[in-house]
Amino acid sequence: MAMKVDMSALETNFSIPCLDDGDGMHLSADSPDVPSMVLPTCADFDGFQAATKDMVKNKRGTTTLAFIFDKGVIVAADSRASMGGYISSQTVRKIIEINPYMLGTMAGGAADCQFWHRNLGNKCRLHELSNKRRISIAGASKLLANILYSYRGMGLSIGTMIAGFDEKGPGLYYVDSEGARLVGNRFSVGSGSLYAYGILDEGYRFNMSVEEAAELARRAIYGATFRDAASGGCVSVYHVGPDGWKKLSGDDVGELHYHYYPVQKTPVEQEMTDAPSTSA
Amino acid sequence: MVGKNCFAIASDRRLGVQLQTIATDFQRVFKIHDKLYIGLSGLATDAQTLYQRLVFRHKLYQLREERDMKPETFASLVSAILYERRFGPYFCQPVIAGLGENDEPFICTMDCIGAKELAKDFVVSGTSSESLYGACESMYKPNMEPEELFETVSQALMASVDRDCLAGWGGHVFIVTPTEVQERVVKGRMD
């Protein structure tokens, strides 16, 4: 007898707006895995969402990158959180460990990324339990992309990369809050991404050792933190191989700069010496 | 910041266009004469133009009066020049520091249309001014010697700009005493 594959964990029951007696409008959810969220009652919903978005000041002030090479996937990110011009933290963990063989990166609103990545981790685990096999990276990224598409236009700000290793080998997907889901070999997301691309594209080769690839990623993020005001803090580099992910390094960018460009002692042009004391 | 018969004036070294950093060796603290310095935060082009205008006016003053301008007089001059452009201002907030009569330290700051604010301890301006106020307030002690003043000013500057995306990338500190001027570049976080 053929085993019936249980797809229920993959089905996303999109929450539908419905009127409630007490609070007004809210998004109802039949299944427990889709959060039931309250919507504000107001005349101009889109305007309100736009104003909220401005208030929260989600600027994608960050630099994250990921690329596939012959030994797996390298994922790297900075660690600065900024609110407009103010640095609110230099020690934010932007690489989220969804499960032991899958990583997600955070760019955009911190709360949004943390919540939805955690939600994705739940879904992946449920899939594993009901199907007795791990979910593929393509499947996981599709789950996330579908959820984000259903909240499109509501002011979520997420630009994430899902990187991992499954039966088909290394996988890397870019997923964002507009509903885009792109497969690729190299991605960089955030305000500093253009600077990171410059260094990454120049030094990238498919055949690299893990150390070379990690150094390339570190150098690219460092370059972005130097030029981009909204990126900084520490560079974290992770490697995802057939056995799962492993954190390779976490270096403070301030120290990394002087490691790459040590302070040169400038030659002394004129040196002051004490005047020889004259005897009376 | 004021010390004992000396003062310190410092700035960061970043030149940027919103989030992009263009240069990391931009000069914002300028010398007017041996005992008078002005630091200009804000729009880079206005900082440079204003400095050139002020040097020109000071040179004329030197020719006429045959002496250097006193810091109080210079502050009034800057205030007048800024207010001339009341309805199309220079986008600069100057910080003026000098040694006046009897080598008494004098500091003041202004907003971009010339409102003078005198202080006895420290003055700040720029994008990280709120952080700077906090850092200076906690680190300041009256009557500091030049070496200690340098330490305090550098620490306050570095701590404040490390909380601001748009400032930093090193520091430039001048310590001015009646007999000498020490200029130092401070190593900072380059992010």
Short mmCIF file of C-alpha atoms in Angstrom, two decimals:
data_model
loop_
_atom_site.label_atom_id
_atom_site.label_comp_id
_atom_site.label_asym_id
_atom_site.label_seq_id
_atom_site.Cartn_x
_atom_site.Cartn_y
_atom_site.Cartn_z
CA MET A 1 0.00 0.00 0.00
CA ALA A 2 1.50 3.35 -0.98
CA MET A 3 2.09 5.76 1.83
CA LYS A 4 0.07 8.88 1.44
CA VAL A 5 2.36 11.86 1.63
CA ASP A 6 1.04 14.29 4.18
CA MET A 7 1.17 17.74 2.63
CA SER A 8 -0.80 19.51 5.29
CA ALA A 9 2.24 21.16 6.82
CA LEU A 10 3.09 22.67 3.47
CA GLU A 11 -0.36 24.11 3.00
CA THR A 12 -0.42 27.67 4.15
CA ASN A 13 -3.91 28.65 5.11
CA PHE A 14 -3.73 32.30 4.38
CA SER A 15 -5.47 34.34 7.00
CA ILE A 16 -8.56 36.08 5.68
CA PRO A 17 -9.82 39.39 6.92
CA CYS A 18 -13.09 39.12 8.79
CA LEU A 19 -15.23 41.26 11.04
CA ASP A 20 -15.14 40.55 14.71
CA ASP A 21 -17.64 41.69 17.32
CA GLY A 22 -15.24 43.22 19.81
CA ASP A 23 -12.05 44.48 18.21
CA GLY A 24 -13.22 45.21 14.72
CA MET A 25 -11.37 43.79 11.76
CA HIS A 26 -8.86 41.04 12.21
CA LEU A 27 -7.16 38.38 10.18
CA SER A 28 -8.66 35.07 11.20
CA ALA A 29 -6.74 31.86 10.96
CA ASP A 30 -8.12 28.35 10.92
CA SER A 31 -4.88 26.51 11.41
CA PRO A 32 -2.68 27.10 14.43
CA ASP A 33 0.48 27.75 12.46
CA VAL A 34 -0.73 30.96 10.87
CA PRO A 35 -0.81 33.70 13.49
CA SER A 36 -4.12 35.44 13.95
CA MET A 37 -3.37 39.13 13.75
CA VAL A 38 -5.53 42.10 14.64
CA LEU A 39 -5.94 44.74 11.94
CA PRO A 40 -6.57 48.39 12.85
CA THR A 41 -9.96 49.84 11.95
CA CYS A 42 -9.40 53.03 10.05
CA ALA A 43 -10.63 54.77 6.95
CA ASP A 44 -7.34 54.90 5.10
CA PHE A 45 -5.67 51.54 5.76
CA ASP A 46 -2.87 51.99 3.22
CA GLY A 47 -2.06 55.50 4.47
CA PHE A 48 -1.96 54.26 8.03
CA GLN A 49 0.39 51.44 7.10
CA ALA A 50 2.65 53.87 5.25
CA ALA A 51 2.75 56.17 8.29
CA THR A 52 3.56 53.22 10.57
CA LYS A 53 6.33 52.18 8.28
CA ASP A 54 7.83 55.67 8.50
CA MET A 55 7.50 55.73 12.25
CA VAL A 56 9.22 52.40 12.76
CA LYS A 57 12.07 53.66 10.58
CA ASN A 58 12.91 50.37 8.96
CA LYS A 59 15.78 51.30 6.81
CA ARG A 60 17.60 48.33 5.40
CA GLY A 61 20.74 49.50 7.08
CA THR A 62 22.74 46.38 6.88
CA THR A 63 24.97 44.25 4.70
CA THR A 64 24.49 40.54 4.30
CA LEU A 65 25.82 38.23 1.66
CA ALA A 66 25.81 34.58 0.71
CA PHE A 67 27.35 32.58 -2.08
CA ILE A 68 27.58 28.99 -3.24
CA PHE A 69 30.93 27.43 -4.01
CA ASP A 70 32.14 23.89 -4.47
CA LYS A 71 32.30 23.11 -0.76
CA GLY A 72 28.87 24.44 0.21
CA VAL A 73 27.49 27.88 1.05
CA ILE A 74 29.16 30.79 2.84
CA VAL A 75 26.87 33.23 4.66
CA ALA A 76 28.17 36.47 6.18
CA ALA A 77 26.64 39.57 7.75
CA ASP A 78 27.48 42.69 9.73
CA SER A 79 25.91 43.38 13.13
CA ARG A 80 24.72 46.98 13.23
CA ALA A 81 21.14 48.06 13.89
CA SER A 82 20.40 51.67 13.10
CA MET A 83 17.32 53.81 13.69
CA GLY A 84 17.69 56.68 11.28
CA GLY A 85 21.10 58.11 12.22
CA TYR A 86 21.32 56.59 15.67
CA ILE A 87 23.14 53.30 16.15
CA SER A 88 20.91 51.28 18.42
CA SER A 89 23.15 48.25 18.58
CA GLN A 90 26.48 46.99 17.27
CA THR A 91 25.88 43.39 18.29
CA VAL A 92 22.79 42.20 16.45
CA ARG A 93 22.71 38.60 15.27
CA LYS A 94 21.67 38.89 11.67
CA ILE A 95 22.26 35.27 10.73
CA ILE A 96 19.39 33.25 12.09
CA GLU A 97 19.79 29.53 12.61
CA ILE A 98 16.55 28.08 11.34
CA ASN A 99 17.67 24.50 11.89
CA PRO A 100 21.02 22.69 11.96
CA TYR A 101 21.40 22.69 8.20
CA MET A 102 19.61 25.93 7.20
CA LEU A 103 20.44 29.57 7.83
CA GLY A 104 18.47 32.73 7.17
CA THR A 105 19.84 36.25 7.02
CA MET A 106 18.14 39.33 8.37
CA ALA A 107 17.85 42.61 6.52
CA GLY A 108 15.13 45.18 6.99
CA GLY A 109 12.96 45.23 10.08
CA ALA A 110 14.51 43.23 12.89
CA ALA A 111 11.23 42.22 14.48
CA ASP A 112 9.78 41.08 11.17
CA CYS A 113 12.81 38.96 10.31
CA GLN A 114 13.10 37.36 13.72
CA PHE A 115 9.44 36.45 13.93
CA TRP A 116 9.01 35.05 10.45
CA HIS A 117 12.23 33.09 10.52
CA ARG A 118 11.15 31.48 13.77
CA ASN A 119 7.78 30.74 12.20
CA LEU A 120 9.56 29.19 9.22
CA GLY A 121 11.63 27.04 11.57
CA ASN A 122 8.42 25.74 13.14
CA LYS A 123 6.96 24.87 9.77
CA CYS A 124 10.14 23.08 8.68
CA ARG A 125 10.15 21.01 11.85
CA LEU A 126 6.49 20.09 11.39
CA HIS A 127 7.25 19.02 7.85
CA GLU A 128 10.12 16.86 9.08
CA LEU A 129 7.92 15.20 11.67
CA SER A 130 5.02 14.46 9.35
CA ASN A 131 7.07 13.41 6.35
CA LYS A 132 10.02 11.73 8.08
CA ARG A 133 12.45 13.63 5.93
CA ARG A 134 13.95 17.08 5.96
CA ILE A 135 12.40 19.84 3.94
CA SER A 136 14.36 21.01 0.92
CA ILE A 137 15.74 24.55 0.75
CA ALA A 138 13.49 25.20 -2.23
CA GLY A 139 10.49 24.12 -0.18
CA ALA A 140 11.42 26.17 2.86
CA SER A 141 12.00 29.30 0.83
CA LYS A 142 8.70 28.76 -0.98
CA LEU A 143 6.90 28.52 2.37
CA LEU A 144 8.38 31.80 3.48
CA ALA A 145 7.77 33.51 0.15
CA ASN A 146 4.12 32.52 0.14
CA ILE A 147 3.59 33.84 3.66
CA LEU A 148 5.28 37.13 2.84
CA TYR A 149 3.27 37.49 -0.35
CA SER A 150 0.06 37.23 1.60
CA TYR A 151 1.16 40.16 3.76
CA ARG A 152 2.25 42.21 0.79
CA GLY A 153 1.51 45.93 1.08
CA MET A 154 1.07 45.78 4.84
CA GLY A 155 4.43 47.27 5.66
CA LEU A 156 6.54 44.21 6.43
CA SER A 157 10.15 44.88 5.59
CA ILE A 158 12.18 41.73 5.09
CA GLY A 159 15.04 41.05 2.68
CA THR A 160 16.31 37.64 3.53
CA MET A 161 18.40 34.87 2.06
CA ILE A 162 17.67 31.24 2.87
CA ALA A 163 20.83 29.20 2.58
CA GLY A 164 21.31 25.55 3.30
CA PHE A 165 22.35 22.12 2.26
CA ASP A 166 19.85 19.43 1.26
CA GLU A 167 19.83 16.26 -0.85
CA LYS A 168 20.31 18.22 -4.05
CA GLY A 169 23.36 19.94 -2.66
CA PRO A 170 23.85 23.56 -1.59
CA GLY A 171 20.85 25.85 -2.00
CA LEU A 172 20.52 29.62 -1.85
CA TYR A 173 17.34 31.62 -2.29
CA TYR A 174 16.61 35.34 -1.93
CA VAL A 175 13.16 36.07 -0.50
CA ASP A 176 11.76 39.50 0.25
CA SER A 177 8.67 41.13 1.65
CA GLU A 178 7.45 42.19 -1.79
CA GLY A 179 6.98 38.49 -2.54
CA ALA A 180 10.09 37.93 -4.68
CA ARG A 181 11.81 34.56 -4.51
CA LEU A 182 14.96 34.19 -6.58
CA VAL A 183 17.34 31.27 -6.88
CA GLY A 184 20.98 32.10 -7.44
CA ASN A 185 24.63 31.54 -6.68
CA ARG A 186 25.59 34.90 -5.18
CA PHE A 187 23.48 37.42 -3.33
CA SER A 188 24.08 40.46 -1.20
CA VAL A 189 21.24 42.31 0.53
CA GLY A 190 21.06 45.63 2.34
CA SER A 191 22.22 49.23 2.07
CA GLY A 192 25.85 48.15 1.88
CA SER A 193 25.21 45.42 -0.67
CA LEU A 194 26.61 47.36 -3.63
CA TYR A 195 29.95 47.80 -1.91
CA ALA A 196 30.00 44.14 -0.94
CA TYR A 197 29.17 43.05 -4.51
CA GLY A 198 32.19 44.99 -5.79
CA ILE A 199 34.58 42.95 -3.69
CA LEU A 200 32.64 39.68 -3.89
CA ASP A 201 32.29 39.63 -7.68
CA GLU A 202 35.97 40.42 -8.14
CA GLY A 203 37.29 37.68 -5.88
CA TYR A 204 34.74 34.95 -6.52
CA ARG A 205 35.71 31.59 -7.98
CA PHE A 206 33.69 28.41 -7.78
CA ASN A 207 36.66 26.31 -6.66
CA MET A 208 37.92 27.74 -3.40
CA SER A 209 38.94 26.33 -0.08
CA VAL A 210 36.71 27.08 2.88
CA GLU A 211 39.28 29.49 4.34
CA GLU A 212 39.60 31.40 1.06
CA ALA A 213 35.85 31.67 0.71
CA ALA A 214 35.49 32.85 4.32
CA GLU A 215 38.19 35.47 3.82
CA LEU A 216 36.44 36.71 0.67
CA ALA A 217 33.16 37.05 2.53
CA ARG A 218 34.86 38.79 5.46
CA ARG A 219 36.66 41.21 3.17
CA ALA A 220 33.44 42.00 1.29
CA ILE A 221 31.48 42.75 4.46
CA TYR A 222 34.39 44.78 5.83
CA GLY A 223 34.45 46.85 2.64
CA ALA A 224 30.74 47.49 2.97
CA THR A 225 31.04 48.56 6.62
CA PHE A 226 33.79 50.98 5.66
CA ARG A 227 31.83 52.75 2.94
CA ASP A 228 28.27 52.38 4.18
CA ALA A 229 27.35 54.38 7.25
CA ALA A 230 24.53 52.04 8.19
CA SER A 231 26.65 48.88 8.36
CA GLY A 232 29.24 48.05 10.96
CA GLY A 233 29.94 46.24 14.19
CA CYS A 234 31.22 42.70 13.72
CA VAL A 235 31.46 40.42 10.69
CA SER A 236 30.05 36.95 11.26
CA VAL A 237 30.93 34.26 8.74
CA TYR A 238 29.14 30.90 8.60
CA HIS A 239 29.78 27.91 6.37
CA VAL A 240 27.02 25.44 5.48
CA GLY A 241 28.34 22.09 4.38
CA PRO A 242 26.88 18.58 3.98
CA ASP A 243 26.95 18.16 7.78
CA GLY A 244 25.15 21.39 8.54
CA TRP A 245 26.25 24.91 9.35
CA LYS A 246 29.27 25.95 11.35
CA LYS A 247 30.19 29.44 12.51
CA LEU A 248 33.66 30.19 11.23
CA SER A 249 34.44 33.60 12.69
CA GLY A 250 33.12 36.75 14.28
CA ASP A 251 35.53 39.66 13.94
CA ASP A 252 35.11 43.23 15.10
CA VAL A 253 35.30 45.50 12.08
CA GLY A 254 37.19 48.21 13.94
CA GLU A 255 40.06 45.83 14.56
CA LEU A 256 39.76 44.25 11.11
CA HIS A 257 40.52 47.61 9.49
CA TYR A 258 43.86 47.94 11.25
CA HIS A 259 44.59 44.29 10.45
CA TYR A 260 44.18 44.97 6.70
CA TYR A 261 45.70 48.45 6.82
CA PRO A 262 48.13 48.67 9.69
CA VAL A 263 49.08 52.18 10.78
CA GLN A 264 52.27 53.17 8.99
CA LYS A 265 54.80 54.95 11.09
CA THR A 266 55.29 58.23 9.27
CA PRO A 267 58.95 59.17 8.96
CA VAL A 268 59.90 61.81 11.46
CA GLU A 269 60.67 65.04 9.62
CA GLN A 270 61.77 67.21 12.47
CA GLU A 271 62.32 66.06 15.94
CA MET A 272 62.45 68.35 18.95
CA THR A 273 65.19 67.70 21.39
CA ASP A 274 65.77 69.38 24.69
CA ALA A 275 68.14 72.30 24.39
CA PRO A 276 71.49 71.51 25.99
CA SER A 277 71.58 73.25 29.31
CA THR A 278 74.06 76.09 29.35
CA SER A 279 76.20 76.62 32.38
CA ALA A 280 76.01 80.06 33.88
CA MET B 1 36.38 71.71 25.79
CA VAL B 2 38.08 74.01 28.30
CA GLY B 3 41.04 72.99 30.42
CA LYS B 4 43.48 74.78 32.68
CA ASN B 5 44.84 77.68 30.58
CA CYS B 6 44.28 75.58 27.48
CA PHE B 7 41.49 74.27 25.30
CA ALA B 8 40.85 71.31 23.05
CA ILE B 9 38.93 71.31 19.78
CA ALA B 10 38.21 68.09 17.96
CA SER B 11 36.22 66.70 15.06
CA ASP B 12 35.61 63.44 13.26
CA ARG B 13 37.08 62.88 9.81
CA ARG B 14 34.23 61.59 7.69
CA LEU B 15 32.96 63.19 4.52
CA GLY B 16 29.84 61.48 3.32
CA VAL B 17 26.76 61.83 1.15
CA GLN B 18 23.92 60.44 3.25
CA LEU B 19 24.93 56.81 3.76
CA GLN B 20 27.91 56.66 1.42
CA THR B 21 31.33 57.58 2.81
CA ILE B 22 33.38 59.57 0.33
CA ALA B 23 36.51 60.44 2.32
CA THR B 24 38.00 59.65 5.70
CA ASP B 25 40.44 62.53 6.03
CA PHE B 26 38.19 65.55 5.76
CA GLN B 27 39.30 68.57 7.73
CA ARG B 28 36.67 70.39 9.75
CA VAL B 29 38.74 72.25 12.33
CA PHE B 30 40.49 75.28 10.93
CA LYS B 31 43.02 77.72 12.35
CA ILE B 32 42.24 81.42 12.26
CA HIS B 33 45.33 82.45 14.17
CA ASP B 34 47.65 80.76 16.63
CA LYS B 35 45.23 81.07 19.51
CA LEU B 36 41.90 80.84 17.70
CA TYR B 37 40.34 77.81 16.04
CA ILE B 38 36.95 77.21 14.48
CA GLY B 39 35.28 73.86 13.84
CA LEU B 40 32.47 73.72 11.29
CA SER B 41 29.99 70.85 11.20
CA GLY B 42 27.25 70.40 8.65
CA LEU B 43 27.37 70.84 4.89
CA ALA B 44 30.96 70.40 3.70
CA THR B 45 30.85 73.02 0.98
CA ASP B 46 29.42 75.62 3.36
CA ALA B 47 32.08 74.73 5.93
CA GLN B 48 34.84 75.37 3.41
CA THR B 49 33.31 78.57 2.01
CA LEU B 50 32.57 79.99 5.44
CA TYR B 51 36.12 79.26 6.55
CA GLN B 52 37.53 81.06 3.51
CA ARG B 53 35.27 84.07 4.14
CA LEU B 54 36.27 84.23 7.83
CA VAL B 55 39.99 84.00 7.07
CA PHE B 56 39.56 86.85 4.59
CA ARG B 57 37.79 89.04 7.15
CA HIS B 58 40.38 88.22 9.79
CA LYS B 59 43.25 89.13 7.47
CA LEU B 60 41.63 92.51 6.77
CA TYR B 61 41.23 93.02 10.51
CA GLN B 62 44.89 92.18 11.04
CA LEU B 63 45.92 94.73 8.43
CA ARG B 64 43.78 97.47 9.94
CA GLU B 65 44.28 96.82 13.66
CA GLU B 66 47.79 95.35 13.42
CA ARG B 67 46.92 92.58 15.84
CA ASP B 68 44.99 89.31 16.01
CA MET B 69 41.25 89.26 16.72
CA LYS B 70 40.09 88.39 20.19
CA PRO B 71 37.93 85.26 20.37
CA GLU B 72 34.90 87.17 21.65
CA THR B 73 35.12 89.60 18.75
CA PHE B 74 35.54 86.75 16.29
CA ALA B 75 32.47 85.01 17.66
CA SER B 76 30.45 88.19 17.10
CA LEU B 77 31.84 88.38 13.56
CA VAL B 78 30.78 84.81 12.79
CA SER B 79 27.36 85.44 14.26
CA ALA B 80 26.90 88.54 12.09
CA ILE B 81 28.06 86.76 8.92
CA LEU B 82 25.65 83.89 9.57
CA TYR B 83 22.71 86.19 10.28
CA GLU B 84 23.37 88.09 7.03
CA ARG B 85 22.10 84.93 5.38
CA ARG B 86 19.05 84.60 7.62
CA PHE B 87 16.72 83.64 4.76
CA GLY B 88 19.10 81.38 2.88
CA PRO B 89 21.48 80.15 5.55
CA TYR B 90 24.81 78.44 5.51
CA PHE B 91 24.10 74.88 6.66
CA CYS B 92 26.87 74.92 9.24
CA GLN B 93 27.03 74.87 13.01
CA PRO B 94 30.33 76.42 14.10
CA VAL B 95 32.24 75.71 17.28
CA ILE B 96 34.70 78.47 18.16
CA ALA B 97 37.54 78.07 20.65
CA GLY B 98 40.31 80.49 21.50
CA LEU B 99 42.61 81.90 24.15
CA GLY B 100 41.59 85.46 24.99
CA GLU B 101 43.12 88.09 27.19
CA ASN B 102 45.56 86.68 29.76
CA ASP B 103 45.25 83.38 27.90
CA GLU B 104 41.77 82.78 29.34
CA PRO B 105 40.11 79.98 27.31
CA PHE B 106 36.96 81.02 25.44
CA ILE B 107 34.51 78.64 23.75
CA CYS B 108 31.17 79.10 22.10
CA THR B 109 28.89 77.44 19.59
CA MET B 110 26.20 78.73 17.26
CA ASP B 111 23.30 77.43 15.29
CA CYS B 112 23.26 77.92 11.54
CA ILE B 113 21.83 81.44 11.73
CA GLY B 114 24.19 82.81 14.35
CA ALA B 115 22.65 82.33 17.79
CA LYS B 116 25.65 82.42 20.09
CA GLU B 117 25.82 80.04 23.00
CA LEU B 118 28.68 80.64 25.42
CA ALA B 119 29.80 77.96 27.84
CA LYS B 120 32.38 77.54 30.52
CA ASP B 121 33.01 73.84 30.08
CA PHE B 122 32.31 72.36 26.65
CA VAL B 123 30.35 72.92 23.47
CA VAL B 124 29.37 70.43 20.78
CA SER B 125 27.78 70.40 17.35
CA GLY B 126 27.03 67.93 14.57
CA THR B 127 24.92 64.86 13.92
CA SER B 128 26.05 63.17 17.12
CA SER B 129 25.58 66.28 19.27
CA GLU B 130 23.18 64.57 21.66
CA SER B 131 25.58 61.71 22.29
CA LEU B 132 28.40 64.22 22.62
CA TYR B 133 26.54 66.21 25.26
CA GLY B 134 26.06 63.05 27.28
CA ALA B 135 29.65 61.88 26.94
CA CYS B 136 31.17 65.30 27.68
CA GLU B 137 28.87 65.84 30.65
CA SER B 138 29.98 62.62 32.26
CA MET B 139 33.68 62.87 31.41
CA TYR B 140 34.32 66.57 31.99
CA LYS B 141 36.26 67.83 35.02
CA PRO B 142 37.25 71.48 35.52
CA ASN B 143 40.92 72.56 35.31
CA MET B 144 42.33 69.62 33.39
CA GLU B 145 45.94 69.70 32.27
CA PRO B 146 46.59 69.41 28.49
CA GLU B 147 47.43 65.68 28.56
CA GLU B 148 44.38 64.77 30.59
CA LEU B 149 42.24 67.07 28.46
CA PHE B 150 43.40 65.29 25.32
CA GLU B 151 42.44 61.91 26.80
CA THR B 152 39.03 63.17 27.86
CA VAL B 153 38.21 64.84 24.57
CA SER B 154 39.33 61.83 22.51
CA GLN B 155 37.36 59.38 24.62
CA ALA B 156 34.23 61.53 24.55
CA LEU B 157 34.48 62.02 20.79
CA MET B 158 35.12 58.35 19.99
CA ALA B 159 32.40 57.12 22.31
CA SER B 160 29.83 59.47 20.81
CA VAL B 161 30.60 58.90 17.15
CA ASP B 162 30.49 55.15 17.70
CA ARG B 163 26.78 55.58 18.30
CA ASP B 164 26.23 57.59 15.15
CA CYS B 165 26.08 56.11 11.67
CA LEU B 166 27.02 59.38 9.98
CA ALA B 167 30.10 60.39 11.99
CA GLY B 168 33.41 58.82 12.84
CA TRP B 169 36.08 57.13 10.79
CA GLY B 170 38.81 58.58 12.98
CA GLY B 171 39.26 61.75 15.00
CA HIS B 172 41.30 64.94 14.75
CA VAL B 173 42.17 66.67 18.02
CA PHE B 174 43.92 70.00 18.61
CA ILE B 175 45.17 70.91 22.09
CA VAL B 176 46.05 74.61 22.29
CA THR B 177 48.06 76.07 25.17
CA PRO B 178 49.60 79.56 25.38
CA THR B 179 52.96 78.19 24.19
CA GLU B 180 52.18 75.38 21.76
CA VAL B 181 49.59 73.58 19.66
CA GLN B 182 49.41 69.78 19.59
CA GLU B 183 47.60 68.24 16.65
CA ARG B 184 46.80 64.54 16.83
CA VAL B 185 44.91 62.08 14.67
CA VAL B 186 43.00 59.56 16.75
CA LYS B 187 42.58 55.98 15.57
CA GLY B 188 38.90 55.09 15.59
CA ARG B 189 36.47 52.49 14.33
CA MET B 190 36.32 52.69 10.55
CA ASP B 191 32.72 51.62 10.20
#
